[in-house]
XYZ file of C-alpha atoms in Angstrom:
723
model
C 2.266 44.923 30.449
C 3.142 41.347 31.314
C 5.916 39.659 29.383
C 3.702 36.897 27.995
C 3.924 35.642 24.433
C 0.518 34.772 23.016
C 1.140 33.659 19.469
C -1.821 34.154 17.156
C -0.475 31.682 14.604
C 2.031 29.298 16.268
C 0.691 27.967 19.595
C 3.618 25.551 19.978
C 5.877 28.580 20.685
C 3.901 29.497 23.797
C 4.933 28.687 27.366
C 2.989 25.898 29.121
C 1.495 28.380 31.573
C 0.190 30.513 28.703
C -1.310 27.500 26.941
C -3.111 26.537 30.139
C -4.168 30.129 30.717
C -6.017 30.475 27.419
C -7.611 27.014 27.441
C -11.383 27.313 27.162
C -14.180 24.852 26.415
C -11.864 21.819 26.131
C -10.773 21.160 29.710
C -12.544 17.804 29.904
C -11.155 16.680 26.545
C -7.595 17.653 27.522
C -7.850 15.651 30.753
C -9.320 12.693 28.897
C -6.502 12.630 26.349
C -3.821 12.852 29.042
C -5.485 9.970 30.904
C -5.422 7.847 27.737
C -1.704 8.569 27.261
C -1.029 7.598 30.868
C -3.034 4.399 30.406
C -1.037 3.598 27.255
C 2.256 4.156 29.106
C 1.400 2.085 32.186
C -0.729 -0.794 30.832
C -0.949 -3.043 27.789
C -3.802 -0.911 26.447
C -2.791 1.413 23.636
C -4.904 4.339 22.540
C -4.971 6.171 19.215
C -6.697 9.562 19.354
C -7.455 11.915 16.456
C -8.380 15.599 16.827
C -10.425 16.816 13.857
C -11.135 20.423 12.959
C -10.417 23.208 10.452
C -7.494 25.609 10.557
C -7.636 28.063 13.421
C -9.871 25.839 15.583
C -7.139 25.175 18.159
C -5.765 21.703 17.365
C -2.098 22.669 17.769
C -2.892 24.585 20.936
C -4.502 21.500 22.469
C -1.712 19.183 21.315
C 0.942 21.562 22.726
C -0.864 21.771 26.043
C -1.136 17.972 26.329
C 2.535 17.597 25.391
C 3.609 19.893 28.230
C 1.325 18.161 30.735
C 2.758 14.758 29.838
C 6.368 15.984 29.934
C 5.844 17.198 33.507
C 4.688 13.779 34.750
C 7.688 12.482 36.669
C 6.229 8.992 37.085
C 6.131 8.558 33.291
C 9.709 9.622 32.532
C 11.047 6.046 32.622
C 7.989 4.674 30.843
C 7.279 7.087 27.989
C 9.178 8.653 25.091
C 7.764 11.387 22.852
C 8.216 12.065 19.133
C 6.357 15.047 17.698
C 5.908 15.287 13.920
C 4.929 18.905 13.471
C 2.931 20.572 10.713
C 5.959 21.150 8.507
C 6.753 17.444 7.976
C 6.402 17.527 4.195
C 9.063 14.991 3.211
C 7.251 11.747 4.097
C 6.713 9.721 0.930
C 7.188 6.174 2.264
C 7.245 4.094 5.431
C 11.037 4.544 5.527
C 10.615 8.330 5.459
C 8.150 8.068 8.354
C 10.576 5.987 10.424
C 13.397 8.479 9.818
C 11.074 11.403 10.663
C 10.169 9.700 13.959
C 13.838 9.056 14.783
C 14.767 12.669 14.063
C 11.800 13.886 16.160
C 13.189 11.787 19.023
C 16.524 13.524 18.420
C 14.903 16.938 18.880
C 13.193 15.771 22.072
C 16.208 13.978 23.583
C 19.297 15.490 21.908
C 21.899 13.975 24.252
C 20.601 10.417 23.991
C 20.155 10.821 20.254
C 23.755 11.915 19.754
C 25.156 9.022 21.773
C 22.766 6.231 20.769
C 21.116 7.064 17.447
C 22.869 9.725 15.416
C 25.515 7.575 13.746
C 23.079 4.754 13.101
C 20.564 7.084 11.484
C 23.231 8.655 9.316
C 24.330 5.153 8.314
C 20.882 4.455 6.866
C 21.765 6.608 3.873
C 24.538 4.178 2.902
C 21.999 1.336 2.513
C 19.454 0.453 -0.145
C 15.880 1.639 0.632
C 14.801 -1.915 1.510
C 17.747 -2.456 3.871
C 17.415 1.031 5.365
C 13.730 0.423 6.115
C 14.432 -2.831 7.930
C 17.325 -1.345 9.927
C 15.364 1.826 10.819
C 12.386 -0.239 12.045
C 14.660 -2.293 14.293
C 16.568 0.795 15.406
C 13.372 2.484 16.605
C 12.156 -0.664 18.350
C 15.464 -1.172 20.151
C 15.737 2.466 21.225
C 12.203 2.477 22.707
C 12.850 -0.869 24.402
C 10.359 -1.606 27.176
C 9.022 1.923 27.122
C 6.089 3.315 25.145
C 6.471 5.875 22.366
C 3.917 8.686 22.208
C 3.826 9.718 18.563
C 2.254 13.144 18.033
C 1.359 13.657 14.373
C -0.026 16.938 13.073
C -1.886 16.824 9.747
C -2.228 13.054 9.754
C -4.145 13.251 6.463
C -1.046 14.682 4.739
C 1.225 12.063 6.308
C -1.062 9.229 5.205
C -1.292 10.763 1.746
C 2.500 10.631 1.525
C 2.654 7.045 2.807
C 0.230 5.810 0.174
C -1.530 2.441 0.405
C 1.671 0.405 0.754
C 3.199 2.670 3.398
C -0.020 2.724 5.434
C -0.174 -1.079 5.452
C 3.459 -1.268 6.561
C 2.865 1.255 9.342
C -0.280 -0.571 10.526
C 1.596 -3.869 10.576
C 4.509 -2.346 12.497
C 2.159 -0.981 15.194
C 0.356 -4.307 15.467
C 3.507 -6.444 15.596
C 5.433 -4.411 18.182
C 2.747 -2.727 20.316
C 4.877 0.076 21.767
C 3.178 2.994 20.010
C 0.380 5.267 21.186
C -0.679 8.095 18.873
C -2.189 11.555 19.274
C -2.876 13.019 15.828
C -4.669 15.938 14.192
C -6.422 16.337 10.856
C -8.477 18.964 9.071
C -11.246 16.415 8.499
C -11.961 12.728 8.195
C -10.265 11.186 5.149
C -10.267 7.915 3.212
C -7.216 6.536 5.022
C -9.227 6.159 8.240
C -12.811 6.252 6.965
C -12.875 3.712 4.136
C -13.568 0.118 5.129
C -10.913 -1.218 2.778
C -8.118 0.881 4.357
C -5.747 -0.596 7.000
C -6.498 2.162 9.542
C -10.301 1.949 9.241
C -11.762 2.199 12.762
C -8.258 2.487 14.245
C -8.415 6.048 15.615
C -10.905 7.426 18.111
C -11.996 10.765 16.613
C -12.734 13.984 18.523
C -14.378 16.752 16.517
C -13.271 20.135 17.836
C -16.264 22.466 17.704
C -16.291 26.217 17.284
C -16.314 28.405 20.367
C -19.652 29.424 21.822
C -20.100 33.065 22.827
C -19.406 32.360 26.513
C -16.222 30.478 25.554
C -15.097 33.484 23.519
C -15.673 35.808 26.464
C -13.600 33.482 28.657
C -10.806 33.345 26.062
C -10.619 37.128 25.783
C -10.693 37.433 29.564
C -7.722 35.100 29.780
C -5.822 37.001 27.087
C -6.482 40.293 28.883
C -5.223 38.829 32.152
C -2.097 37.213 30.697
C -1.094 40.249 28.652
C -1.937 42.724 31.405
C -4.598 44.470 29.307
C -6.641 45.997 32.120
C -8.734 48.079 29.727
C -9.757 44.991 27.743
C -10.507 43.068 30.952
C -12.793 45.863 32.137
C -14.415 46.283 28.728
C -15.363 42.597 28.523
C -17.358 42.843 31.751
C -19.804 45.493 30.551
C -22.758 45.043 28.197
C -21.120 47.047 25.396
C -18.073 44.794 25.501
C -20.247 41.702 25.424
C -22.075 43.056 22.378
C -18.754 43.771 20.622
C -17.613 40.209 21.269
C -20.905 38.992 19.855
C -20.072 40.848 16.639
C -16.744 39.043 16.321
C -18.525 35.767 17.115
C -21.025 36.436 14.327
C -18.270 37.082 11.782
C -15.717 34.500 12.876
C -17.834 31.378 12.973
C -16.322 30.628 16.396
C -12.699 30.363 15.217
C -10.370 30.910 18.238
C -7.636 32.305 15.994
C -9.889 35.103 14.750
C -10.808 36.040 18.311
C -7.133 36.333 19.151
C -6.494 38.558 16.138
C -9.485 40.773 16.962
C -8.667 41.015 20.695
C -6.450 44.084 20.232
C -9.211 45.935 18.388
C -12.089 45.385 20.804
C -11.252 48.389 22.974
C -9.229 50.682 20.700
C -11.492 51.066 17.677
C -10.641 54.565 16.552
C -8.776 53.257 13.502
C -9.214 50.153 11.382
C -5.577 50.119 10.369
C -4.264 47.812 13.097
C -7.039 45.312 12.604
C -6.636 45.209 8.841
C -2.882 44.695 9.093
C -3.189 41.866 11.622
C -5.938 40.156 9.710
C -4.214 40.463 6.375
C -1.030 38.978 7.848
C -3.039 35.949 8.913
C -4.654 35.618 5.477
C -1.290 35.976 3.714
C -0.048 33.081 5.814
C -3.041 30.872 5.024
C -3.841 31.739 1.391
C -1.254 29.377 -0.200
C -2.649 26.502 1.884
C -6.230 27.103 0.738
C -5.194 27.662 -2.867
C -3.450 24.306 -2.725
C -6.552 22.637 -1.285
C -8.611 23.831 -4.263
C -6.365 21.711 -6.534
C -7.625 18.494 -4.975
C -11.279 18.853 -5.951
C -12.984 18.654 -9.337
C -13.807 21.688 -11.448
C -17.491 21.298 -10.629
C -16.734 21.187 -6.931
C -14.483 24.259 -7.224
C -17.401 26.057 -8.831
C -19.608 25.196 -5.844
C -16.940 26.260 -3.337
C -16.386 29.487 -5.255
C -20.118 30.224 -5.267
C -20.428 29.627 -1.512
C -17.388 31.839 -0.879
C -18.986 34.670 -2.872
C -22.373 34.118 -1.212
C -20.880 34.383 2.292
C -23.712 32.432 3.890
C -25.419 29.039 3.846
C -27.667 28.124 0.920
C -30.118 25.294 0.182
C -29.206 22.711 -2.446
C -31.754 24.041 -4.920
C -30.168 27.526 -4.847
C -26.659 26.113 -5.255
C -27.803 23.958 -8.195
C -29.501 26.908 -9.881
C -26.567 29.288 -9.490
C -24.017 26.708 -10.654
C -26.123 25.542 -13.644
C -26.201 21.917 -12.508
C -29.036 19.562 -11.652
C -30.331 19.255 -8.110
C -29.187 15.619 -8.024
C -25.657 16.500 -9.186
C -25.399 19.376 -6.710
C -26.541 17.120 -3.867
C -24.014 14.441 -4.791
C -21.108 16.888 -5.139
C -21.982 18.637 -1.878
C -22.031 15.358 0.023
C -18.569 14.583 -1.350
C -17.319 18.058 -0.400
C -18.735 17.588 3.089
C -16.918 14.261 3.430
C -13.683 15.931 2.342
C -14.159 18.711 4.881
C -14.771 21.643 2.514
C -18.390 22.322 3.469
C -20.729 21.633 6.354
C -24.459 21.023 6.195
C -27.529 21.632 8.290
C -31.036 20.236 7.984
C -33.781 22.859 8.155
C -37.127 21.168 7.694
C -36.873 19.052 4.573
C -34.025 21.040 3.062
C -30.263 20.656 3.423
C -28.330 23.922 3.695
C -24.601 24.077 2.939
C -21.849 26.593 3.648
C -18.055 26.587 3.683
C -16.797 24.726 6.713
C -13.907 27.070 7.422
C -14.489 30.837 7.726
C -10.785 31.367 7.115
C -11.052 29.662 3.717
C -13.865 31.996 2.696
C -11.873 35.032 3.827
C -8.799 33.935 1.858
C -10.777 33.263 -1.337
C -12.760 36.458 -0.869
C -9.781 38.753 -0.349
C -7.987 37.258 -3.351
C -10.905 38.323 -5.575
C -11.517 41.754 -4.104
C -8.809 43.698 -5.821
C -9.478 47.444 -5.811
C -12.416 46.876 -3.463
C -12.898 47.177 0.302
C -12.566 43.801 1.994
C -16.065 42.412 2.442
C -15.304 41.030 5.894
C -14.570 44.479 7.309
C -17.662 45.967 5.703
C -19.685 43.286 7.518
C -17.709 43.970 10.668
C -18.475 47.689 10.622
C -22.128 47.097 9.753
C -22.748 45.104 12.913
C -20.149 46.850 15.097
C -21.447 50.408 14.810
C -24.974 51.794 14.881
C -26.275 53.495 11.776
C -25.902 56.881 13.504
C -22.266 56.158 14.468
C -21.424 55.183 10.883
C -23.026 58.334 9.536
C -21.026 60.396 12.015
C -17.746 58.681 11.116
C -18.459 58.989 7.415
C -19.079 62.712 7.884
C -15.751 63.155 9.673
C -13.847 61.277 6.990
C -15.575 63.151 4.164
C -14.026 66.345 5.499
C -10.528 64.839 5.400
C -10.652 63.165 2.009
C -8.947 64.366 -1.133
C -11.275 62.803 -3.730
C -8.461 62.783 -6.263
C -6.800 59.995 -4.223
C -6.332 56.817 -6.198
C -8.583 53.858 -5.430
C -5.549 51.588 -5.651
C -5.448 51.855 -1.863
C -7.818 48.901 -1.860
C -5.568 46.655 -3.903
C -4.801 43.277 -2.330
C -1.030 42.770 -2.153
C -0.126 39.379 -0.666
C 3.245 39.094 1.052
C 3.988 42.807 0.557
C 3.651 45.807 2.846
C 0.327 46.159 4.748
C -2.538 47.954 3.044
C -2.553 51.634 4.032
C -5.869 52.541 5.588
C -6.181 56.294 5.294
C -9.189 58.586 5.140
C -10.156 57.524 1.603
C -10.344 53.879 2.506
C -12.139 54.421 5.802
C -14.685 56.619 4.025
C -15.420 53.841 1.552
C -15.731 51.226 4.287
C -18.187 53.354 6.243
C -20.185 54.100 3.083
C -20.465 50.407 2.147
C -21.466 49.460 5.693
C -24.201 52.121 5.696
C -25.395 50.874 2.329
C -25.774 47.354 3.743
C -27.762 48.604 6.738
C -30.109 50.536 4.474
C -30.618 47.511 2.210
C -31.265 45.406 5.335
C -31.114 42.026 3.601
C -32.015 39.188 5.965
C -30.048 35.958 5.903
C -32.448 33.477 4.236
C -31.258 30.732 6.583
C -32.510 32.719 9.568
C -35.844 33.166 7.819
C -35.935 29.401 7.252
C -35.395 28.869 10.988
C -38.357 31.104 11.819
C -40.549 29.476 9.167
C -39.770 25.980 10.433
C -40.265 27.078 14.027
C -43.747 28.366 13.204
C -44.560 25.205 11.250
C -43.525 23.066 14.231
C -45.736 25.137 16.512
C -48.687 24.661 14.174
C -48.040 20.910 14.287
C -47.874 21.130 18.112
C -44.274 19.909 17.937
C -42.921 22.290 20.558
C -39.717 20.321 21.117
C -38.665 20.732 17.463
C -39.704 24.398 17.596
C -37.379 24.845 20.576
C -34.514 23.247 18.634
C -34.876 25.864 15.891
C -35.106 28.656 18.474
C -31.862 27.401 20.027
C -30.204 27.434 16.598
C -31.251 31.072 16.223
C -29.744 31.928 19.592
C -26.517 30.135 18.664
C -26.331 31.632 15.148
C -27.143 35.216 16.030
C -28.287 35.677 19.627
C -30.351 38.831 19.172
C -33.238 39.857 21.415
C -35.722 38.393 18.947
C -33.981 35.004 19.045
C -33.881 34.828 22.860
C -37.533 35.862 22.919
C -38.571 33.044 20.612
C -36.635 30.555 22.729
C -38.450 31.855 25.791
C -41.766 31.505 24.020
C -41.015 27.875 23.117
C -39.936 27.045 26.682
C -43.141 28.563 28.020
C -45.214 26.339 25.731
C -43.289 23.364 27.121
C -44.146 24.597 30.654
C -40.469 25.204 31.450
C -41.402 28.557 32.905
C -38.272 29.385 34.912
C -36.052 28.830 31.845
C -38.482 30.833 29.728
C -38.219 33.810 32.086
C -34.398 33.608 31.991
C -34.433 33.759 28.180
C -36.840 36.693 28.121
C -34.788 38.582 30.711
C -31.782 37.987 28.458
C -33.710 39.394 25.474
C -34.693 42.480 27.482
C -31.090 42.894 28.649
C -29.985 42.935 25.001
C -32.766 45.309 23.912
C -35.002 46.746 26.619
C -37.220 48.306 23.937
C -38.045 45.020 22.217
C -41.812 44.962 22.763
C -42.392 41.319 21.899
C -40.000 40.148 24.648
C -42.146 42.007 27.202
C -45.282 40.479 25.702
C -43.867 36.941 25.883
C -42.795 37.634 29.461
C -46.420 38.497 30.173
C -47.399 35.104 28.741
C -45.075 33.299 31.151
C -46.511 35.150 34.152
C -49.987 34.330 32.840
C -49.056 30.628 32.656
C -47.852 30.870 36.271
C -51.144 32.594 37.225
C -49.158 35.652 38.325
C -51.726 37.853 36.636
C -50.760 41.277 38.020
C -47.135 40.805 36.913
C -48.441 39.617 33.583
C -50.411 42.835 33.150
C -47.340 44.939 33.947
C -45.411 43.157 31.178
C -48.226 43.516 28.637
C -48.606 47.209 29.480
C -44.854 47.680 28.920
C -45.102 45.882 25.556
C -48.039 48.057 24.506
C -46.251 51.234 25.630
C -43.400 50.271 23.300
C -45.675 49.188 20.448
C -49.285 50.315 20.624
C -50.034 48.471 17.367
C -49.183 44.968 18.573
C -52.526 43.205 18.324
C -51.165 40.103 20.054
C -50.175 42.073 23.157
C -53.642 43.625 23.324
C -55.225 40.198 22.847
C -53.090 38.530 25.551
C -53.759 41.442 27.908
C -57.480 40.890 27.386
C -57.093 37.222 28.351
C -55.431 38.129 31.662
C -58.093 40.707 32.461
C -60.704 38.034 31.761
C -58.915 35.672 34.199
C -59.037 38.490 36.768
C -62.776 38.852 36.046
C -62.214 42.448 34.984
C -64.502 41.855 32.048
C -65.142 45.389 30.829
C -61.405 46.102 30.654
C -60.902 42.780 28.890
C -63.444 43.818 26.269
C -61.578 47.103 25.754
C -58.331 45.181 25.075
C -60.014 42.808 22.625
C -61.727 45.723 20.883
C -58.328 47.399 20.445
C -56.971 44.189 18.900
C -59.909 44.234 16.464
C -59.241 47.878 15.592
C -55.800 46.731 14.475
C -57.153 43.674 12.643
C -60.893 43.390 12.052
C -60.399 39.779 10.879
C -58.638 38.619 14.030
C -60.693 35.489 14.736
C -59.173 34.771 18.164
C -60.174 38.246 19.398
C -63.744 37.713 18.145
C -63.840 34.358 19.901
C -62.559 35.733 23.203
C -64.977 38.649 23.095
C -67.667 35.996 22.842
C -66.202 34.262 25.882
C -66.239 37.468 27.993
C -69.761 38.370 26.879
C -70.880 34.864 27.813
C -69.394 35.392 31.311
C -71.323 38.674 31.493
C -74.490 36.741 30.499
C -74.796 38.917 27.377
C -75.556 35.804 25.396
C -76.990 37.286 22.188
C -73.919 39.535 21.769
C -71.673 36.567 22.537
C -73.396 34.575 19.807
C -72.726 37.360 17.294
C -69.015 37.291 18.179
C -68.708 33.521 17.794
C -70.596 33.646 14.491
C -68.114 36.259 13.268
C -65.158 34.078 14.310
C -66.681 31.103 12.465
C -67.356 33.278 9.411
C -63.634 34.025 9.346
C -62.682 30.357 9.827
C -65.339 27.699 9.338
C -62.935 25.095 10.805
C -62.378 26.962 14.075
C -63.354 24.153 16.456
C -63.067 26.208 19.662
C -65.485 28.805 18.305
C -67.986 26.073 17.387
C -67.763 24.568 20.874
C -68.074 27.928 22.653
C -70.995 28.839 20.381
C -72.624 25.642 21.609
C -72.069 26.774 25.212
C -73.797 30.111 24.531
C -76.740 28.340 22.879
C -76.872 26.002 25.886
C -77.121 29.049 28.168
C -79.910 30.379 25.925
C -81.647 26.972 26.324
C -81.521 26.479 22.540
C -80.386 22.922 23.104
C -80.848 21.400 19.657
C -78.837 24.245 18.089
C -76.191 23.756 20.765
C -75.912 20.067 19.830
C -75.403 21.046 16.184
C -72.473 23.286 17.186
C -70.884 20.587 19.357
C -71.286 18.021 16.584
C -69.566 20.384 14.155
C -66.660 20.818 16.593
C -66.398 17.017 16.879
C -66.440 16.631 13.086
C -63.360 18.853 13.044
C -61.701 16.958 15.924
C -63.205 13.616 17.057
C -60.817 13.655 20.038
C -61.994 17.010 21.378
C -62.739 15.932 24.959
C -64.268 19.241 26.084
C -66.789 19.171 23.233
C -67.777 15.607 24.187
C -68.286 16.680 27.811
C -70.256 19.818 26.863
C -72.396 17.708 24.530
C -73.088 15.349 27.418
C -74.183 18.333 29.527
C -76.857 19.281 26.980
C -78.148 15.698 26.744
C -78.306 15.604 30.543
C -80.395 18.788 30.598
C -82.886 17.448 28.057
C -82.959 14.108 29.941
C -81.504 12.030 27.109
C -79.387 10.249 29.690
C -78.120 7.337 27.634
C -76.730 9.729 25.020
C -75.263 11.855 27.817
C -73.445 8.798 29.199
C -72.046 8.010 25.754
C -70.612 11.549 25.525
C -69.147 11.553 29.050
C -67.646 8.088 28.547
C -65.976 9.268 25.365
C -64.538 12.320 27.168
C -63.217 10.094 29.975
C -61.716 7.648 27.508
C -59.804 10.550 25.961
C -58.709 11.780 29.401
C -59.124 9.369 32.342
C -58.231 12.243 34.703
C -61.029 14.539 33.524
C -62.654 15.126 36.924
C -65.519 17.306 35.613
C -66.647 14.528 33.249
C -66.516 11.963 36.086
C -68.663 14.196 38.309
C -71.166 14.935 35.518
C -71.346 11.192 34.746
C -72.188 10.622 38.424
C -75.075 13.093 38.062
C -76.507 11.121 35.147
C -76.353 7.813 37.069
C -77.946 9.577 40.043
C -80.798 10.803 37.831
C -81.182 7.253 36.500
C -81.303 6.042 40.134
C -78.239 3.858 39.471
C -76.724 4.985 42.742
C -73.857 2.505 43.063
C -72.510 3.551 39.640
C -73.016 7.199 40.580
C -70.893 6.690 43.698
C -68.100 5.124 41.650
C -68.019 8.195 39.364
C -68.150 10.688 42.240
C -65.433 8.803 44.121
C -63.201 8.965 41.043
C -63.745 12.750 40.766
C -62.861 13.165 44.463
C -59.811 10.898 44.027
C -58.578 13.246 41.296
C -59.281 16.343 43.436
C -60.000 15.924 47.142
C -61.228 19.535 47.271
C -63.521 19.182 44.289
C -66.886 20.843 44.718
C -69.741 21.020 42.202
């Protein structure tokens, strides 16, 4: 085991090498911030940067890392001083307090210089009136910095500004502006009025950087780094295999991407025989944070507390209408209060279609509020954890083992939440109850309504032919959950956008996660079909059908490929199987008609198209293809009726216009044929078939020069075009 301290709660205690070692996702931001500090120290430009993010997101880690990088820069030692106001600076209630806090922070950074140049002067401030002390302290700081630049690091800037008040903020802003020797790197839980309101002196002053939650790949990298630094060879090996990756995905699902939670869970990823170690570590973290979150609840209205409390109990995102209903307030009031809570950093929102969904911004806040309520109950977080960590069979096995060990007379007080006391004992009774609750949840199988909303919106976007928006929802699913189904839907969307290589990557990922997920194989078949790799497409469809013989879509898509391969009888068998599964499957009826038309079994084809139209009178493709069959039967007037019906449904249906022109050409109504072909070409100037057919009409009319123009255009579009 390496002698490396990785603090789960106090990153500033870690060695510089350790901070660098566990840096993930934010390399570019760290370099950018260091560059801005260097620029501030060496030029007249001064930069003021603000890191924004909830507790546990890694603000102090990033600040500590930047501090150590800057300290090591030898060329800045004569140009830059550093004063770091850490999280525990609670005593700032005026501009004078801020000045003294900065001077004392300089003393901690440069103790020798402070003792010889500042100590006595700072102590002398207490002999003066507040007004005199403020003036002397301001001059003292300016004189000590001299021609250098002072890097002021301020953690929890929102608290500092709250202590300064309006007058103190104006004094601080004026001091910075008048003297110009300060550059600031600050952190805050969220944006706040002191920097966001137009009437505040620091409005637009700071450049904000929102620290986002870790993605799954970032989490894997973080755990890899922890394993390496702490010499945990078993963890390092575990992370590399698919089981380890799936376990990390579980933590990702529960943590909301909080780096601190990953660090707490890192010890449990490999050794999962007992929950005791995990519970103790997690409860220690919650004990540390609970007073902070309880204090934050004091700063919002009773109505807002009610909303926060509801979202904490719900443990997921909810639309405004649900929040309003459950809190007995109007939709308008709920919307207004939620927007205010979002601005204050308590909740975050997401637009899904026309609805706004809200959830608590900080997972740690929900955990603290949740645990506080769950006296004499298993902690909900760990029930969720077990539910997604173990399979149903594993839980049943573990429950059976614990049932044999349990004395049912044991008191249920084992579940009691005891902040700041000894850790909760997790013996057989407690484990039994956890496993039982987790099994109960699996059996109930309640789907997160937000995920359902994603799927609903994705399907709606597809229906509207808005494939880009559909892809956005598929990507949200992958980010939120990342199951085989989610990767499959992303692959499907990419295929529709003709991004075939990316689509195949997504579907391979889905199959890697769950090789028995039939729909992923079916979608993979679709991609190969789009690429005209028909034999590979058939292999994928056959695999999908082997896994799920009742998937009508797979049978239908398989029939399409067989049709492309001109294996018509086999295609008919696939479509017939789809109809066995759903006798009202209009697309199967339509495609049977298409195959029968290719086989010149026109009367049977007509029956199939009529059945498709009976199921959907607005099915424009079926109307058009019915017209083609009637054309082949030389029932031209009936064919024109079908084409006209298709064009009523879609006046911009270029293929129907072209097919209509073909019938007019056959019955020698050439002027009407030209009108139809011209309309098709107007809709698609690159429609080579329409150009060639138009040339035929001009040829029949003995307008040879115009015929040549049309033929030349068809050849220009396809030099190998043959009639």
